[in-house]
JSON list of C-alpha atoms in Angstrom, two decimals:
[
{"chain": "A", "resi": 1, "resn": "MET", "atom": "CA", "xyz": [0.00, 0.00, 0.00]},
{"chain": "A", "resi": 2, "resn": "LYS", "atom": "CA", "xyz": [1.22, 3.48, -0.88]},
{"chain": "A", "resi": 3, "resn": "SER", "atom": "CA", "xyz": [1.10, 6.40, 1.53]},
{"chain": "A", "resi": 4, "resn": "HIS", "atom": "CA", "xyz": [1.62, 10.07, 0.77]},
{"chain": "A", "resi": 5, "resn": "ARG", "atom": "CA", "xyz": [1.66, 13.01, 3.19]},
{"chain": "A", "resi": 6, "resn": "LYS", "atom": "CA", "xyz": [1.57, 16.69, 2.33]},
{"chain": "A", "resi": 7, "resn": "VAL", "atom": "CA", "xyz": [1.12, 19.77, 4.50]},
{"chain": "A", "resi": 8, "resn": "LEU", "atom": "CA", "xyz": [-0.27, 23.05, 3.15]},
{"chain": "A", "resi": 9, "resn": "THR", "atom": "CA", "xyz": [0.45, 26.31, 5.00]},
{"chain": "A", "resi": 10, "resn": "LEU", "atom": "CA", "xyz": [-2.14, 29.08, 4.76]},
{"chain": "A", "resi": 11, "resn": "ARG", "atom": "CA", "xyz": [-2.05, 32.63, 6.11]},
{"chain": "A", "resi": 12, "resn": "LEU", "atom": "CA", "xyz": [-5.29, 34.50, 5.55]},
{"chain": "A", "resi": 13, "resn": "PRO", "atom": "CA", "xyz": [-5.19, 38.33, 5.72]},
{"chain": "A", "resi": 14, "resn": "ASP", "atom": "CA", "xyz": [-8.50, 38.47, 7.60]},
{"chain": "A", "resi": 15, "resn": "ARG", "atom": "CA", "xyz": [-9.84, 36.85, 10.74]},
{"chain": "A", "resi": 16, "resn": "THR", "atom": "CA", "xyz": [-12.35, 34.75, 8.78]},
{"chain": "A", "resi": 17, "resn": "GLY", "atom": "CA", "xyz": [-12.47, 33.47, 5.22]},
{"chain": "A", "resi": 18, "resn": "PHE", "atom": "CA", "xyz": [-12.69, 30.45, 2.97]},
{"chain": "A", "resi": 19, "resn": "VAL", "atom": "CA", "xyz": [-10.08, 29.01, 0.59]},
{"chain": "A", "resi": 20, "resn": "ASN", "atom": "CA", "xyz": [-10.88, 26.45, -2.10]},
{"chain": "A", "resi": 21, "resn": "LEU", "atom": "CA", "xyz": [-8.30, 23.66, -1.70]},
{"chain": "A", "resi": 22, "resn": "THR", "atom": "CA", "xyz": [-9.63, 21.32, -4.39]},
{"chain": "A", "resi": 23, "resn": "GLU", "atom": "CA", "xyz": [-6.81, 21.85, -6.89]},
{"chain": "A", "resi": 24, "resn": "GLU", "atom": "CA", "xyz": [-4.10, 21.49, -4.23]},
{"chain": "A", "resi": 25, "resn": "VAL", "atom": "CA", "xyz": [-5.65, 18.23, -3.01]},
{"chain": "A", "resi": 26, "resn": "ALA", "atom": "CA", "xyz": [-6.02, 16.92, -6.58]},
{"chain": "A", "resi": 27, "resn": "ALA", "atom": "CA", "xyz": [-2.33, 17.72, -7.16]},
{"chain": "A", "resi": 28, "resn": "ALA", "atom": "CA", "xyz": [-1.39, 15.76, -4.03]},
{"chain": "A", "resi": 29, "resn": "VAL", "atom": "CA", "xyz": [-3.40, 12.79, -5.32]},
{"chain": "A", "resi": 30, "resn": "ARG", "atom": "CA", "xyz": [-1.51, 12.95, -8.64]},
{"chain": "A", "resi": 31, "resn": "GLU", "atom": "CA", "xyz": [1.84, 13.14, -6.79]},
{"chain": "A", "resi": 32, "resn": "SER", "atom": "CA", "xyz": [0.92, 10.11, -4.68]},
{"chain": "A", "resi": 33, "resn": "GLY", "atom": "CA", "xyz": [0.40, 7.86, -7.70]},
{"chain": "A", "resi": 34, "resn": "VAL", "atom": "CA", "xyz": [-2.50, 6.22, -5.84]},
{"chain": "A", "resi": 35, "resn": "GLN", "atom": "CA", "xyz": [-5.16, 4.87, -8.22]},
{"chain": "A", "resi": 36, "resn": "GLU", "atom": "CA", "xyz": [-7.57, 3.32, -5.71]},
{"chain": "A", "resi": 37, "resn": "GLY", "atom": "CA", "xyz": [-7.66, 4.67, -2.19]},
{"chain": "A", "resi": 38, "resn": "LEU", "atom": "CA", "xyz": [-8.77, 7.31, 0.26]},
{"chain": "A", "resi": 39, "resn": "CYS", "atom": "CA", "xyz": [-7.69, 10.90, 0.77]},
{"chain": "A", "resi": 40, "resn": "LEU", "atom": "CA", "xyz": [-7.96, 12.57, 4.17]},
{"chain": "A", "resi": 41, "resn": "VAL", "atom": "CA", "xyz": [-7.78, 16.37, 4.41]},
{"chain": "A", "resi": 42, "resn": "ASN", "atom": "CA", "xyz": [-7.88, 17.97, 7.86]},
{"chain": "A", "resi": 43, "resn": "SER", "atom": "CA", "xyz": [-7.12, 21.23, 9.55]},
{"chain": "A", "resi": 44, "resn": "MET", "atom": "CA", "xyz": [-4.27, 20.87, 12.04]},
{"chain": "A", "resi": 45, "resn": "HIS", "atom": "CA", "xyz": [-5.77, 23.68, 14.14]},
{"chain": "A", "resi": 46, "resn": "ILE", "atom": "CA", "xyz": [-8.81, 23.95, 16.40]},
{"chain": "A", "resi": 47, "resn": "THR", "atom": "CA", "xyz": [-9.98, 27.32, 15.10]},
{"chain": "A", "resi": 48, "resn": "SER", "atom": "CA", "xyz": [-10.28, 26.39, 11.42]},
{"chain": "A", "resi": 49, "resn": "SER", "atom": "CA", "xyz": [-12.16, 23.77, 9.40]},
{"chain": "A", "resi": 50, "resn": "VAL", "atom": "CA", "xyz": [-11.98, 21.64, 6.28]},
{"chain": "A", "resi": 51, "resn": "PHE", "atom": "CA", "xyz": [-15.34, 20.89, 4.67]},
{"chain": "A", "resi": 52, "resn": "ILE", "atom": "CA", "xyz": [-16.95, 20.10, 1.34]},
{"chain": "A", "resi": 53, "resn": "ASN", "atom": "CA", "xyz": [-19.57, 22.21, -0.34]},
{"chain": "A", "resi": 54, "resn": "ASP", "atom": "CA", "xyz": [-20.28, 24.34, -3.41]},
{"chain": "A", "resi": 55, "resn": "GLU", "atom": "CA", "xyz": [-17.99, 27.01, -4.93]},
{"chain": "A", "resi": 56, "resn": "GLU", "atom": "CA", "xyz": [-20.64, 29.74, -4.91]},
{"chain": "A", "resi": 57, "resn": "SER", "atom": "CA", "xyz": [-19.92, 33.19, -3.48]},
{"chain": "A", "resi": 58, "resn": "GLY", "atom": "CA", "xyz": [-23.38, 33.76, -1.99]},
{"chain": "A", "resi": 59, "resn": "LEU", "atom": "CA", "xyz": [-23.20, 30.50, -0.04]},
{"chain": "A", "resi": 60, "resn": "LYS", "atom": "CA", "xyz": [-19.85, 31.46, 1.48]},
{"chain": "A", "resi": 61, "resn": "GLN", "atom": "CA", "xyz": [-21.30, 34.80, 2.65]},
{"chain": "A", "resi": 62, "resn": "ASP", "atom": "CA", "xyz": [-24.38, 32.95, 3.97]},
{"chain": "A", "resi": 63, "resn": "TYR", "atom": "CA", "xyz": [-22.12, 30.63, 5.98]},
{"chain": "A", "resi": 64, "resn": "LEU", "atom": "CA", "xyz": [-20.23, 33.53, 7.55]},
{"chain": "A", "resi": 65, "resn": "ARG", "atom": "CA", "xyz": [-23.46, 35.30, 8.47]},
{"chain": "A", "resi": 66, "resn": "TRP", "atom": "CA", "xyz": [-24.96, 32.09, 9.89]},
{"chain": "A", "resi": 67, "resn": "LEU", "atom": "CA", "xyz": [-21.83, 31.28, 11.92]},
{"chain": "A", "resi": 68, "resn": "GLU", "atom": "CA", "xyz": [-21.69, 34.85, 13.25]},
{"chain": "A", "resi": 69, "resn": "ARG", "atom": "CA", "xyz": [-25.27, 34.43, 14.50]},
{"chain": "A", "resi": 70, "resn": "LEU", "atom": "CA", "xyz": [-24.47, 31.07, 16.13]},
{"chain": "A", "resi": 71, "resn": "ALA", "atom": "CA", "xyz": [-21.20, 32.18, 17.75]},
{"chain": "A", "resi": 72, "resn": "PRO", "atom": "CA", "xyz": [-20.69, 35.96, 17.50]},
{"chain": "A", "resi": 73, "resn": "PHE", "atom": "CA", "xyz": [-17.16, 37.31, 17.85]},
{"chain": "A", "resi": 74, "resn": "ASN", "atom": "CA", "xyz": [-16.72, 38.66, 21.38]},
{"chain": "A", "resi": 75, "resn": "PRO", "atom": "CA", "xyz": [-13.28, 39.01, 22.95]},
{"chain": "A", "resi": 76, "resn": "GLY", "atom": "CA", "xyz": [-14.78, 39.18, 26.45]},
{"chain": "A", "resi": 77, "resn": "SER", "atom": "CA", "xyz": [-14.95, 36.31, 28.95]},
{"chain": "A", "resi": 78, "resn": "ASP", "atom": "CA", "xyz": [-18.28, 37.06, 30.64]},
{"chain": "A", "resi": 79, "resn": "PRO", "atom": "CA", "xyz": [-21.06, 34.92, 29.16]},
{"chain": "A", "resi": 80, "resn": "LYS", "atom": "CA", "xyz": [-23.66, 37.33, 30.56]},
{"chain": "A", "resi": 81, "resn": "GLN", "atom": "CA", "xyz": [-22.28, 39.93, 28.18]},
{"chain": "A", "resi": 82, "resn": "GLY", "atom": "CA", "xyz": [-21.92, 37.59, 25.22]},
{"chain": "A", "resi": 83, "resn": "GLY", "atom": "CA", "xyz": [-18.34, 36.61, 25.99]},
{"chain": "A", "resi": 84, "resn": "TYR", "atom": "CA", "xyz": [-16.75, 33.17, 26.15]},
{"chain": "A", "resi": 85, "resn": "LEU", "atom": "CA", "xyz": [-15.31, 31.51, 29.25]},
{"chain": "A", "resi": 86, "resn": "HIS", "atom": "CA", "xyz": [-12.52, 30.27, 27.01]},
{"chain": "A", "resi": 87, "resn": "ASN", "atom": "CA", "xyz": [-11.32, 33.86, 26.71]},
{"chain": "A", "resi": 88, "resn": "ARG", "atom": "CA", "xyz": [-10.40, 33.80, 30.42]},
{"chain": "A", "resi": 89, "resn": "THR", "atom": "CA", "xyz": [-7.16, 32.22, 29.17]},
{"chain": "A", "resi": 90, "resn": "GLY", "atom": "CA", "xyz": [-6.25, 35.61, 27.72]},
{"chain": "A", "resi": 91, "resn": "GLU", "atom": "CA", "xyz": [-7.26, 34.61, 24.20]},
{"chain": "A", "resi": 92, "resn": "ASP", "atom": "CA", "xyz": [-10.03, 36.31, 22.21]},
{"chain": "A", "resi": 93, "resn": "ASN", "atom": "CA", "xyz": [-10.99, 33.43, 19.93]},
{"chain": "A", "resi": 94, "resn": "GLY", "atom": "CA", "xyz": [-13.73, 31.58, 21.82]},
{"chain": "A", "resi": 95, "resn": "ASP", "atom": "CA", "xyz": [-16.05, 32.20, 18.88]},
{"chain": "A", "resi": 96, "resn": "ALA", "atom": "CA", "xyz": [-13.56, 30.64, 16.43]},
{"chain": "A", "resi": 97, "resn": "HIS", "atom": "CA", "xyz": [-13.49, 27.35, 18.38]},
{"chain": "A", "resi": 98, "resn": "HIS", "atom": "CA", "xyz": [-17.30, 27.17, 18.10]},
{"chain": "A", "resi": 99, "resn": "LYS", "atom": "CA", "xyz": [-17.38, 28.07, 14.39]},
{"chain": "A", "resi": 100, "resn": "ARG", "atom": "CA", "xyz": [-14.82, 25.41, 13.60]},
{"chain": "A", "resi": 101, "resn": "GLN", "atom": "CA", "xyz": [-16.75, 22.81, 15.58]},
{"chain": "A", "resi": 102, "resn": "VAL", "atom": "CA", "xyz": [-19.87, 23.44, 13.48]},
{"chain": "A", "resi": 103, "resn": "MET", "atom": "CA", "xyz": [-18.02, 23.36, 10.14]},
{"chain": "A", "resi": 104, "resn": "GLY", "atom": "CA", "xyz": [-15.98, 20.26, 10.99]},
{"chain": "A", "resi": 105, "resn": "ARG", "atom": "CA", "xyz": [-12.35, 19.18, 11.21]},
{"chain": "A", "resi": 106, "resn": "GLU", "atom": "CA", "xyz": [-11.81, 16.99, 8.16]},
{"chain": "A", "resi": 107, "resn": "VAL", "atom": "CA", "xyz": [-13.10, 15.40, 4.99]},
{"chain": "A", "resi": 108, "resn": "VAL", "atom": "CA", "xyz": [-12.38, 12.00, 3.45]},
{"chain": "A", "resi": 109, "resn": "VAL", "atom": "CA", "xyz": [-12.71, 11.61, -0.32]},
{"chain": "A", "resi": 110, "resn": "ALA", "atom": "CA", "xyz": [-12.51, 8.34, -2.26]},
{"chain": "A", "resi": 111, "resn": "ILE", "atom": "CA", "xyz": [-9.84, 8.06, -4.96]},
{"chain": "A", "resi": 112, "resn": "THR", "atom": "CA", "xyz": [-11.01, 6.10, -8.00]},
{"chain": "A", "resi": 113, "resn": "LYS", "atom": "CA", "xyz": [-8.90, 5.63, -11.15]},
{"chain": "A", "resi": 114, "resn": "GLY", "atom": "CA", "xyz": [-6.36, 8.10, -9.81]},
{"chain": "A", "resi": 115, "resn": "ARG", "atom": "CA", "xyz": [-8.83, 10.93, -9.30]},
{"chain": "A", "resi": 116, "resn": "LEU", "atom": "CA", "xyz": [-10.90, 12.39, -6.47]},
{"chain": "A", "resi": 117, "resn": "ASP", "atom": "CA", "xyz": [-14.29, 10.66, -6.74]},
{"chain": "A", "resi": 118, "resn": "PHE", "atom": "CA", "xyz": [-16.53, 13.71, -6.23]},
{"chain": "A", "resi": 119, "resn": "GLY", "atom": "CA", "xyz": [-20.22, 14.32, -6.73]},
{"chain": "A", "resi": 120, "resn": "PRO", "atom": "CA", "xyz": [-21.00, 16.93, -9.41]},
{"chain": "A", "resi": 121, "resn": "TRP", "atom": "CA", "xyz": [-20.66, 20.07, -7.25]},
{"chain": "A", "resi": 122, "resn": "GLU", "atom": "CA", "xyz": [-18.33, 18.97, -4.48]},
{"chain": "A", "resi": 123, "resn": "GLN", "atom": "CA", "xyz": [-15.35, 21.20, -3.72]},
{"chain": "A", "resi": 124, "resn": "ILE", "atom": "CA", "xyz": [-12.98, 21.07, -0.73]},
{"chain": "A", "resi": 125, "resn": "PHE", "atom": "CA", "xyz": [-12.75, 24.25, 1.37]},
{"chain": "A", "resi": 126, "resn": "TYR", "atom": "CA", "xyz": [-10.59, 25.50, 4.18]},
{"chain": "A", "resi": 127, "resn": "GLY", "atom": "CA", "xyz": [-12.59, 27.64, 6.62]},
{"chain": "A", "resi": 128, "resn": "GLU", "atom": "CA", "xyz": [-10.60, 30.13, 8.70]},
{"chain": "A", "resi": 129, "resn": "PHE", "atom": "CA", "xyz": [-12.08, 31.59, 11.89]},
{"chain": "A", "resi": 130, "resn": "ASP", "atom": "CA", "xyz": [-8.98, 33.02, 13.60]},
{"chain": "A", "resi": 131, "resn": "GLY", "atom": "CA", "xyz": [-6.63, 34.00, 10.80]},
{"chain": "A", "resi": 132, "resn": "ARG", "atom": "CA", "xyz": [-3.79, 36.46, 10.20]},
{"chain": "A", "resi": 133, "resn": "ARG", "atom": "CA", "xyz": [-1.26, 33.76, 11.18]},
{"chain": "A", "resi": 134, "resn": "ASP", "atom": "CA", "xyz": [0.20, 30.63, 9.64]},
{"chain": "A", "resi": 135, "resn": "LYS", "atom": "CA", "xyz": [-2.14, 27.64, 9.77]},
{"chain": "A", "resi": 136, "resn": "ARG", "atom": "CA", "xyz": [-1.55, 24.15, 8.40]},
{"chain": "A", "resi": 137, "resn": "VAL", "atom": "CA", "xyz": [-3.71, 21.64, 6.57]},
{"chain": "A", "resi": 138, "resn": "LEU", "atom": "CA", "xyz": [-2.72, 17.96, 6.41]},
{"chain": "A", "resi": 139, "resn": "ILE", "atom": "CA", "xyz": [-3.36, 15.84, 3.33]},
{"chain": "A", "resi": 140, "resn": "LYS", "atom": "CA", "xyz": [-2.86, 12.08, 3.83]},
{"chain": "A", "resi": 141, "resn": "ILE", "atom": "CA", "xyz": [-3.41, 9.69, 0.97]},
{"chain": "A", "resi": 142, "resn": "LEU", "atom": "CA", "xyz": [-3.53, 5.90, 1.34]},
{"chain": "A", "resi": 143, "resn": "GLY", "atom": "CA", "xyz": [-4.11, 3.28, -1.31]},
{"chain": "A", "resi": 144, "resn": "GLU", "atom": "CA", "xyz": [-2.57, 1.39, -4.21]},
{"chain": "B", "resi": 1, "resn": "MET", "atom": "CA", "xyz": [-45.17, 5.81, 9.11]},
{"chain": "B", "resi": 2, "resn": "GLU", "atom": "CA", "xyz": [-47.81, 6.95, 6.61]},
{"chain": "B", "resi": 3, "resn": "ALA", "atom": "CA", "xyz": [-49.16, 4.39, 4.10]},
{"chain": "B", "resi": 4, "resn": "GLU", "atom": "CA", "xyz": [-47.68, 6.15, 1.05]},
{"chain": "B", "resi": 5, "resn": "PRO", "atom": "CA", "xyz": [-44.57, 8.09, 2.04]},
{"chain": "B", "resi": 6, "resn": "PRO", "atom": "CA", "xyz": [-43.38, 10.79, -0.38]},
{"chain": "B", "resi": 7, "resn": "ALA", "atom": "CA", "xyz": [-40.53, 9.97, -2.74]},
{"chain": "B", "resi": 8, "resn": "TYR", "atom": "CA", "xyz": [-37.86, 11.61, -0.64]},
{"chain": "B", "resi": 9, "resn": "ARG", "atom": "CA", "xyz": [-38.95, 9.52, 2.35]},
{"chain": "B", "resi": 10, "resn": "ARG", "atom": "CA", "xyz": [-38.96, 6.29, 0.34]},
{"chain": "B", "resi": 11, "resn": "LEU", "atom": "CA", "xyz": [-35.37, 7.00, -0.71]},
{"chain": "B", "resi": 12, "resn": "HIS", "atom": "CA", "xyz": [-34.42, 7.59, 2.90]},
{"chain": "B", "resi": 13, "resn": "TRP", "atom": "CA", "xyz": [-35.92, 4.33, 4.17]},
{"chain": "B", "resi": 14, "resn": "SER", "atom": "CA", "xyz": [-34.66, 2.27, 1.23]},
{"chain": "B", "resi": 15, "resn": "LEU", "atom": "CA", "xyz": [-31.07, 3.04, 2.22]},
{"chain": "B", "resi": 16, "resn": "LEU", "atom": "CA", "xyz": [-31.42, 1.90, 5.81]},
{"chain": "B", "resi": 17, "resn": "PRO", "atom": "CA", "xyz": [-31.22, -1.88, 5.18]},
{"chain": "B", "resi": 18, "resn": "ILE", "atom": "CA", "xyz": [-27.98, -1.37, 3.25]},
{"chain": "B", "resi": 19, "resn": "ALA", "atom": "CA", "xyz": [-26.49, 0.50, 6.17]},
{"chain": "B", "resi": 20, "resn": "CYS", "atom": "CA", "xyz": [-27.72, -2.10, 8.66]},
{"chain": "B", "resi": 21, "resn": "SER", "atom": "CA", "xyz": [-26.36, -5.14, 6.85]},
{"chain": "B", "resi": 22, "resn": "PHE", "atom": "CA", "xyz": [-22.97, -3.49, 6.54]},
{"chain": "B", "resi": 23, "resn": "GLY", "atom": "CA", "xyz": [-23.05, -2.68, 10.21]},
{"chain": "B", "resi": 24, "resn": "ALA", "atom": "CA", "xyz": [-23.74, -6.27, 11.17]},
{"chain": "B", "resi": 25, "resn": "ALA", "atom": "CA", "xyz": [-21.50, -8.07, 8.72]},
{"chain": "B", "resi": 26, "resn": "LEU", "atom": "CA", "xyz": [-18.42, -5.93, 8.22]},
{"chain": "B", "resi": 27, "resn": "LEU", "atom": "CA", "xyz": [-18.02, -2.79, 10.25]},
{"chain": "B", "resi": 28, "resn": "GLU", "atom": "CA", "xyz": [-16.63, -2.77, 13.74]},
{"chain": "B", "resi": 29, "resn": "ALA", "atom": "CA", "xyz": [-19.67, -0.95, 14.97]},
{"chain": "B", "resi": 30, "resn": "GLU", "atom": "CA", "xyz": [-20.75, -0.37, 18.51]},
{"chain": "B", "resi": 31, "resn": "PRO", "atom": "CA", "xyz": [-24.04, -2.14, 19.34]},
{"chain": "B", "resi": 32, "resn": "ARG", "atom": "CA", "xyz": [-26.22, 0.96, 18.78]},
{"chain": "B", "resi": 33, "resn": "GLU", "atom": "CA", "xyz": [-24.29, 2.48, 15.86]},
{"chain": "B", "resi": 34, "resn": "GLN", "atom": "CA", "xyz": [-26.27, 2.89, 12.62]},
{"chain": "B", "resi": 35, "resn": "ILE", "atom": "CA", "xyz": [-25.36, 4.71, 9.41]},
{"chain": "B", "resi": 36, "resn": "PHE", "atom": "CA", "xyz": [-27.90, 7.25, 8.15]},
{"chain": "B", "resi": 37, "resn": "TYR", "atom": "CA", "xyz": [-28.48, 9.27, 5.04]},
{"chain": "B", "resi": 38, "resn": "GLY", "atom": "CA", "xyz": [-29.93, 12.69, 5.87]},
{"chain": "B", "resi": 39, "resn": "GLU", "atom": "CA", "xyz": [-31.85, 14.45, 3.09]},
{"chain": "B", "resi": 40, "resn": "PHE", "atom": "CA", "xyz": [-32.35, 18.24, 3.12]},
{"chain": "B", "resi": 41, "resn": "ASP", "atom": "CA", "xyz": [-33.24, 18.93, -0.54]},
{"chain": "B", "resi": 42, "resn": "GLY", "atom": "CA", "xyz": [-34.98, 15.81, -1.75]},
{"chain": "B", "resi": 43, "resn": "ARG", "atom": "CA", "xyz": [-37.55, 14.72, -4.36]},
{"chain": "B", "resi": 44, "resn": "ARG", "atom": "CA", "xyz": [-34.73, 14.13, -6.89]},
{"chain": "B", "resi": 45, "resn": "ASP", "atom": "CA", "xyz": [-32.01, 11.52, -7.43]},
{"chain": "B", "resi": 46, "resn": "LYS", "atom": "CA", "xyz": [-29.11, 11.75, -5.02]},
{"chain": "B", "resi": 47, "resn": "ARG", "atom": "CA", "xyz": [-26.16, 9.38, -4.75]},
{"chain": "B", "resi": 48, "resn": "VAL", "atom": "CA", "xyz": [-24.12, 8.00, -1.87]},
{"chain": "B", "resi": 49, "resn": "LEU", "atom": "CA", "xyz": [-20.66, 6.57, -2.48]},
{"chain": "B", "resi": 50, "resn": "ILE", "atom": "CA", "xyz": [-19.33, 3.60, -0.51]},
{"chain": "B", "resi": 51, "resn": "LYS", "atom": "CA", "xyz": [-15.60, 3.00, -1.00]},
{"chain": "B", "resi": 52, "resn": "ILE", "atom": "CA", "xyz": [-14.08, -0.03, 0.70]},
{"chain": "B", "resi": 53, "resn": "LEU", "atom": "CA", "xyz": [-10.35, -0.66, 1.04]},
{"chain": "B", "resi": 54, "resn": "GLY", "atom": "CA", "xyz": [-8.57, -3.62, 2.57]},
{"chain": "B", "resi": 55, "resn": "GLU", "atom": "CA", "xyz": [-7.59, -7.20, 2.06]}
]
């Protein structure tokens, strides 16, 4: 069985944002030489996500608005004032931990005949919720 | 369950036996673990991929 590991480093200029990783992951599959297998893609951080959905700009704005309603940014640590207990550690990213939890840590995509075996509209995205610093995404490919 | 479930419900139920038989025969599943398909925009064909690796 073959195994291939690749790490992508991303640094988003804003606190939140989405990056389409599909072409980078497809390139890693080609590099691996795997024809039949599985491809795991996960964020190596707990304030960012990897997920699959549609490359459509309205949907990405909808997600950000929805996530902001679910877990609004608030650097405070008093829940009575909308803050997060997590921020008692001196951090300000309690909201980002919640946003990442909703959007998920990883995706697994089948590799068939050397290619990512997607449905018609599936694209792989990185979701950043506490950016402006280097973050890493792990791609691990197993198969034959 | 209603006598004549709508198409999107029939699709949902028709997948359950597949998930169950895999759970019993092959997967190392906990006793209560079941695999579900959740539909949120139904009444049209949708596909689920099962990819199995191993020897």
